[in-house]
PDB file of C-alpha atoms in Angstrom:
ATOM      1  CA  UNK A  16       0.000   0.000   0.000  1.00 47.00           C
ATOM      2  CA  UNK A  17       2.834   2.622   0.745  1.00 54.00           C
ATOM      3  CA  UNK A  18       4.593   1.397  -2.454  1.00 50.00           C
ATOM      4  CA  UNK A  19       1.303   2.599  -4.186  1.00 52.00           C
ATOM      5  CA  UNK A  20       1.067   5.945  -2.672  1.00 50.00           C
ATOM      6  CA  UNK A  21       4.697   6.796  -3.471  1.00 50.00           C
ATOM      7  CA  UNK A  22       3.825   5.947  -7.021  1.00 54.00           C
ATOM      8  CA  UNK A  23       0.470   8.772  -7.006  1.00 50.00           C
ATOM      9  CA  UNK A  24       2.948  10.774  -4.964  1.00 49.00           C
ATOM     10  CA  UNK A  25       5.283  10.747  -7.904  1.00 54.00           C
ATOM     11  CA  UNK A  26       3.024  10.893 -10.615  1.00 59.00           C
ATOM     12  CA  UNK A  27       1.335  13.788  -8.909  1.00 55.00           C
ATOM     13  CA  UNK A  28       4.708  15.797  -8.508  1.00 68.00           C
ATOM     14  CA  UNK A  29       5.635  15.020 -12.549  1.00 69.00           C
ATOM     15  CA  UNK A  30       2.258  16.520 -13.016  1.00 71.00           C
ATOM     16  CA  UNK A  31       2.628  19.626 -11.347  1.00 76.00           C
ATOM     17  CA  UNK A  32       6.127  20.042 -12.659  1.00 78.00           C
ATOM     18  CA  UNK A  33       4.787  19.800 -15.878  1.00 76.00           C
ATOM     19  CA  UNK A  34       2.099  22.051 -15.137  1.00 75.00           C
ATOM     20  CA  UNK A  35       4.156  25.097 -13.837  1.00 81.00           C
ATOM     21  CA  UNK A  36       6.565  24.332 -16.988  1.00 82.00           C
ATOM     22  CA  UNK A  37       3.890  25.041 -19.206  1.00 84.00           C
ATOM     23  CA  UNK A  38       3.097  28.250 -17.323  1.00 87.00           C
ATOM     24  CA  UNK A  39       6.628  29.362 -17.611  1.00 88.00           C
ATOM     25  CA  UNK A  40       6.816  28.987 -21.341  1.00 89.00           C
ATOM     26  CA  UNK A  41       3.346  30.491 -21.640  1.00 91.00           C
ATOM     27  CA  UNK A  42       5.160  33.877 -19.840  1.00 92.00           C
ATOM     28  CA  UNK A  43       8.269  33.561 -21.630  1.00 93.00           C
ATOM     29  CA  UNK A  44       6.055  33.273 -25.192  1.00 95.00           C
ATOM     30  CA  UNK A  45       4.253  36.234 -24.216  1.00 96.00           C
ATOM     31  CA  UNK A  46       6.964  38.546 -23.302  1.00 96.00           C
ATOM     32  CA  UNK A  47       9.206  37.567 -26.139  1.00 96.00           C
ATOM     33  CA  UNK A  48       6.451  38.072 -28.557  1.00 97.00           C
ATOM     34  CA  UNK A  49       5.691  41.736 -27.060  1.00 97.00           C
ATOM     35  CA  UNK A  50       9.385  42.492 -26.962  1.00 96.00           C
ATOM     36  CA  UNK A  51       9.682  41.265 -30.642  1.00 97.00           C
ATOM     37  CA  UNK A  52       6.978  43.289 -32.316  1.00 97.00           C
ATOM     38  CA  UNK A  53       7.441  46.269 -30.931  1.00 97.00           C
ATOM     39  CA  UNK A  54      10.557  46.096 -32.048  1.00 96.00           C
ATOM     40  CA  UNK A  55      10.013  45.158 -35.529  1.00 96.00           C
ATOM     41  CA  UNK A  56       7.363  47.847 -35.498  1.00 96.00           C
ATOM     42  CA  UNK A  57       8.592  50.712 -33.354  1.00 95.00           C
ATOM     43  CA  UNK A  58      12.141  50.751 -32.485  1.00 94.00           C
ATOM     44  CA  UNK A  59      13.578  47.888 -35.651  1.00 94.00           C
ATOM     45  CA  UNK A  60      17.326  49.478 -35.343  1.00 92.00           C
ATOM     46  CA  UNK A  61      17.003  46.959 -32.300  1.00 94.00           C
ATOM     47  CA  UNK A  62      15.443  43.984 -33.467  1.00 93.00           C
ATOM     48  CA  UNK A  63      18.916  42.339 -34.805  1.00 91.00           C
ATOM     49  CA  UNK A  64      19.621  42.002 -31.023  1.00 93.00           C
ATOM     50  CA  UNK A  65      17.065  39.339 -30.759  1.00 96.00           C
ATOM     51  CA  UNK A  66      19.163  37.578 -33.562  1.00 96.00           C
ATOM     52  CA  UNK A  67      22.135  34.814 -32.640  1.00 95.00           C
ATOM     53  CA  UNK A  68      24.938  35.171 -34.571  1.00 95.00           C
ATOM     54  CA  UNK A  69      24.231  32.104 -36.208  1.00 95.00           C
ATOM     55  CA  UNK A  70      20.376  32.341 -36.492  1.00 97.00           C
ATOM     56  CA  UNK A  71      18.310  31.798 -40.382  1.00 97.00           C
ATOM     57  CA  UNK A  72      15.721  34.128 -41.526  1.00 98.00           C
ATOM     58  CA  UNK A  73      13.685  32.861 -43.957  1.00 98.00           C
ATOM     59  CA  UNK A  74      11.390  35.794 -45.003  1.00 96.00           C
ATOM     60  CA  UNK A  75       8.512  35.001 -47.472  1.00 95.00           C
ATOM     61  CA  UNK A  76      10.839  32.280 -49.339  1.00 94.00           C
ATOM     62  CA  UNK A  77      13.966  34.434 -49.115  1.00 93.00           C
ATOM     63  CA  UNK A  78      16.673  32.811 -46.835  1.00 97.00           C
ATOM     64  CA  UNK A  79      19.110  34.999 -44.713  1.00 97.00           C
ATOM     65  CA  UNK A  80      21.739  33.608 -42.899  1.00 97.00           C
ATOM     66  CA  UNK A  81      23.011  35.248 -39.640  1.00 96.00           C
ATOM     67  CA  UNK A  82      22.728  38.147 -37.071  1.00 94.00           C
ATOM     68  CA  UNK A  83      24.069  40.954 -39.208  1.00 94.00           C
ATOM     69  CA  UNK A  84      22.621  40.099 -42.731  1.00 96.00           C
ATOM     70  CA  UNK A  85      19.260  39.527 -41.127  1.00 96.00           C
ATOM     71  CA  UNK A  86      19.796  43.270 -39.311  1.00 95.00           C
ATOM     72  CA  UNK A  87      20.461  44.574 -42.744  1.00 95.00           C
ATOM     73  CA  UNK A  88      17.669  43.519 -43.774  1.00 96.00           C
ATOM     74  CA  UNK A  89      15.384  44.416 -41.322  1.00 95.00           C
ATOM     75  CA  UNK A  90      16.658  47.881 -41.306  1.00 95.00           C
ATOM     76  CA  UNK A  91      16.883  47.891 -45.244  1.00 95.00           C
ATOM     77  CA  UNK A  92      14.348  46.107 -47.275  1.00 94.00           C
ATOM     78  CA  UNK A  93      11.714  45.729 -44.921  1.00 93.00           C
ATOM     79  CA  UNK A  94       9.154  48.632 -45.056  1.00 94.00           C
ATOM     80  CA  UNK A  95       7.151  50.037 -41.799  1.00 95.00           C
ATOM     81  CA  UNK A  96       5.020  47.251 -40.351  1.00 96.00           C
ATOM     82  CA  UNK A  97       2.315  47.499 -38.011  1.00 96.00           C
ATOM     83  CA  UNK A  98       1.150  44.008 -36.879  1.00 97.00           C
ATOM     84  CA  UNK A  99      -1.432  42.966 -35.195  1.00 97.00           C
ATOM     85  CA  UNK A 100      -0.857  39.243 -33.472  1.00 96.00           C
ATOM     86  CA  UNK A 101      -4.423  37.447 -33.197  1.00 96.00           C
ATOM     87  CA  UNK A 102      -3.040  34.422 -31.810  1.00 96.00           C
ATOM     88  CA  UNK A 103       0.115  32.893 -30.529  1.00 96.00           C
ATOM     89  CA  UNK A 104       1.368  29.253 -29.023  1.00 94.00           C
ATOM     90  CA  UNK A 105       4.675  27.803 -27.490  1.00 94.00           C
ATOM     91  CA  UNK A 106       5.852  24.440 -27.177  1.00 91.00           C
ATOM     92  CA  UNK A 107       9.365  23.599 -25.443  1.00 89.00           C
ATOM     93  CA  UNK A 108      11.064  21.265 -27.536  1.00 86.00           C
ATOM     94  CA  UNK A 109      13.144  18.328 -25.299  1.00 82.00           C
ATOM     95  CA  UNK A 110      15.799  19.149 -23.756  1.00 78.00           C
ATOM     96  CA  UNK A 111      17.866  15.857 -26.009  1.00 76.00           C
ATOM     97  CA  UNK A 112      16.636  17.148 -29.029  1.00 72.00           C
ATOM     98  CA  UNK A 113      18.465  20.513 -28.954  1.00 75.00           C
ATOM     99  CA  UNK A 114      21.646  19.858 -27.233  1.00 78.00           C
ATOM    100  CA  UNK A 115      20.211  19.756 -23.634  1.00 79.00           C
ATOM    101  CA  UNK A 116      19.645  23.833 -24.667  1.00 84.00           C
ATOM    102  CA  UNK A 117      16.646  25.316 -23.711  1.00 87.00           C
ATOM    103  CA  UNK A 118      14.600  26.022 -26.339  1.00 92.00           C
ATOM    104  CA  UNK A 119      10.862  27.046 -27.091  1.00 95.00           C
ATOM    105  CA  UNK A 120       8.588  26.678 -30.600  1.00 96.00           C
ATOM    106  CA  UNK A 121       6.461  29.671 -30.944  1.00 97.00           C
ATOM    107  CA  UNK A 122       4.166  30.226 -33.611  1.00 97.00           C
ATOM    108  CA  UNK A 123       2.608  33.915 -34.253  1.00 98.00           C
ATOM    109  CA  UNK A 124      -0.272  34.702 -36.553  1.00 97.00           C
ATOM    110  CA  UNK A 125      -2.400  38.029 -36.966  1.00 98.00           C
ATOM    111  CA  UNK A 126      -2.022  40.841 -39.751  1.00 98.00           C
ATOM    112  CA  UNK A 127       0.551  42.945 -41.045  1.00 97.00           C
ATOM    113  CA  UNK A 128       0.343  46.533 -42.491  1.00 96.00           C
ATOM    114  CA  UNK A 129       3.140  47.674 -44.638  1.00 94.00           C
ATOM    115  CA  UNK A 130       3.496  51.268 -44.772  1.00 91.00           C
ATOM    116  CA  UNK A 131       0.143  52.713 -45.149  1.00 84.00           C
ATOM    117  CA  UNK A 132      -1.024  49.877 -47.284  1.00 91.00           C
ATOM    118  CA  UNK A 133      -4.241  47.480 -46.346  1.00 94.00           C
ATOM    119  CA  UNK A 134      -3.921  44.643 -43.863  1.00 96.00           C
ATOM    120  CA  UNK A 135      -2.558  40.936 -44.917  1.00 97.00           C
ATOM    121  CA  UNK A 136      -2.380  37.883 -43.192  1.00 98.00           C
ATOM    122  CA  UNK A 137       0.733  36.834 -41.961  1.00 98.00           C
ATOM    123  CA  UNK A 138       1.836  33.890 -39.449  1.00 98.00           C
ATOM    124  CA  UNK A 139       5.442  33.749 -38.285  1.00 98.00           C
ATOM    125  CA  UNK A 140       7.395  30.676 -36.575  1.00 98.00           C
ATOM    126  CA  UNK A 141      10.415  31.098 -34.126  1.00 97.00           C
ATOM    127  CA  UNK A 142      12.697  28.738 -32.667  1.00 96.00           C
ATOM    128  CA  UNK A 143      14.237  30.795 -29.827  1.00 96.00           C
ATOM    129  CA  UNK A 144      16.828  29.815 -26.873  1.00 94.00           C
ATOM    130  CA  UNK A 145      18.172  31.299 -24.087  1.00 89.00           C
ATOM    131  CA  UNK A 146      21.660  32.686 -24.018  1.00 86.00           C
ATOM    132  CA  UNK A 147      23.225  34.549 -21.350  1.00 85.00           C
ATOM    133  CA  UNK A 148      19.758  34.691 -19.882  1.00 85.00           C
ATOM    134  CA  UNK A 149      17.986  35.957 -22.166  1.00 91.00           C
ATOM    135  CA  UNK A 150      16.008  34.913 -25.202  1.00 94.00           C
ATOM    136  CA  UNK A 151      17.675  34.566 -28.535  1.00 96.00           C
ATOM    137  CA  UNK A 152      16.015  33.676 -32.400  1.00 97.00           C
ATOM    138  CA  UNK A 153      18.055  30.390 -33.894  1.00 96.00           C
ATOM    139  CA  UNK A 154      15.184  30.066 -36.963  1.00 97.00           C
ATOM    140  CA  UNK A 155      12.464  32.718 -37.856  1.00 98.00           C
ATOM    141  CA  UNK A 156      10.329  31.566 -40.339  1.00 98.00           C
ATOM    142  CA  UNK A 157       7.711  34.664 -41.893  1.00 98.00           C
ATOM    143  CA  UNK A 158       5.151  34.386 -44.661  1.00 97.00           C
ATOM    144  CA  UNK A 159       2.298  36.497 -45.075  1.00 93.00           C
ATOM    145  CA  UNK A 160       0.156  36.777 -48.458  1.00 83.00           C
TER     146      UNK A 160
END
């Protein structure tokens, strides 16, 4: 019977371990995905900071590879945006699956304005890890219509 208990016991901890996990990556998602388009929309000279020196940008098909091309291009090619994120998810991949690095999935969809242009679709991926503790983009992956 006490072997039992230990075993709900157990269970019950992995549970709630899990549990408060999920609400850490929910807060991490949320903030980084504030931080990021405000950025991009307000203050892009310091978007590239997000950026590791190693990350990929793919951009509507075009592929950048890192920190300092995708800064040129953000400050460069890329008109004014105004987004407007209408929903947004997180998943933390496994720790053995990324070099025991934490590391979080994001996915961002809503509408984009360039310039003064109408509204498009747009949904956005992110594969972003933390480095000197704070959050960094590996892999952005944009597309909008």
């Amino acid at each position: 019977l006490i072997h039992f208990y230990k075993r709900i016991l157990i269970k019950m901890s992995e549970k709630d371990e899990l549990h408060n996990k999920t609400l850490e990556t929910i807060e991490h998602v949320q903030k980084f995905a504030e931080i990021f388009y405000r950025k991009l929309d307000e203050d892009r000279h310091s978007v590239g900071n997000l950026y590791l020196d190693t990350a990929t940008l793919t951009w509507n098909g075009n592929n950048l590879e890192g920190g300092e091309n995708i800064k040129s291009f953000l400050l460069q090619k890329l008109p004014k945006t105004d987004h407007n994120l209408l929903c947004l998810d997180g998943q933390n991949l496994p720790a053995q699956a990324v070099g025991e690095q934490t590391t979080i999935l994001i996915t961002a969809s809503g509408t984009v304005r360039y310039d003064k242009k109408s509204s498009v679709p747009f949904q956005q991926n992110f594969l972003i890890t933390e480095k000197d503790m704070k959050w960094r983009i590996a892999v952005d992956n944009f597309r909008s219509q």
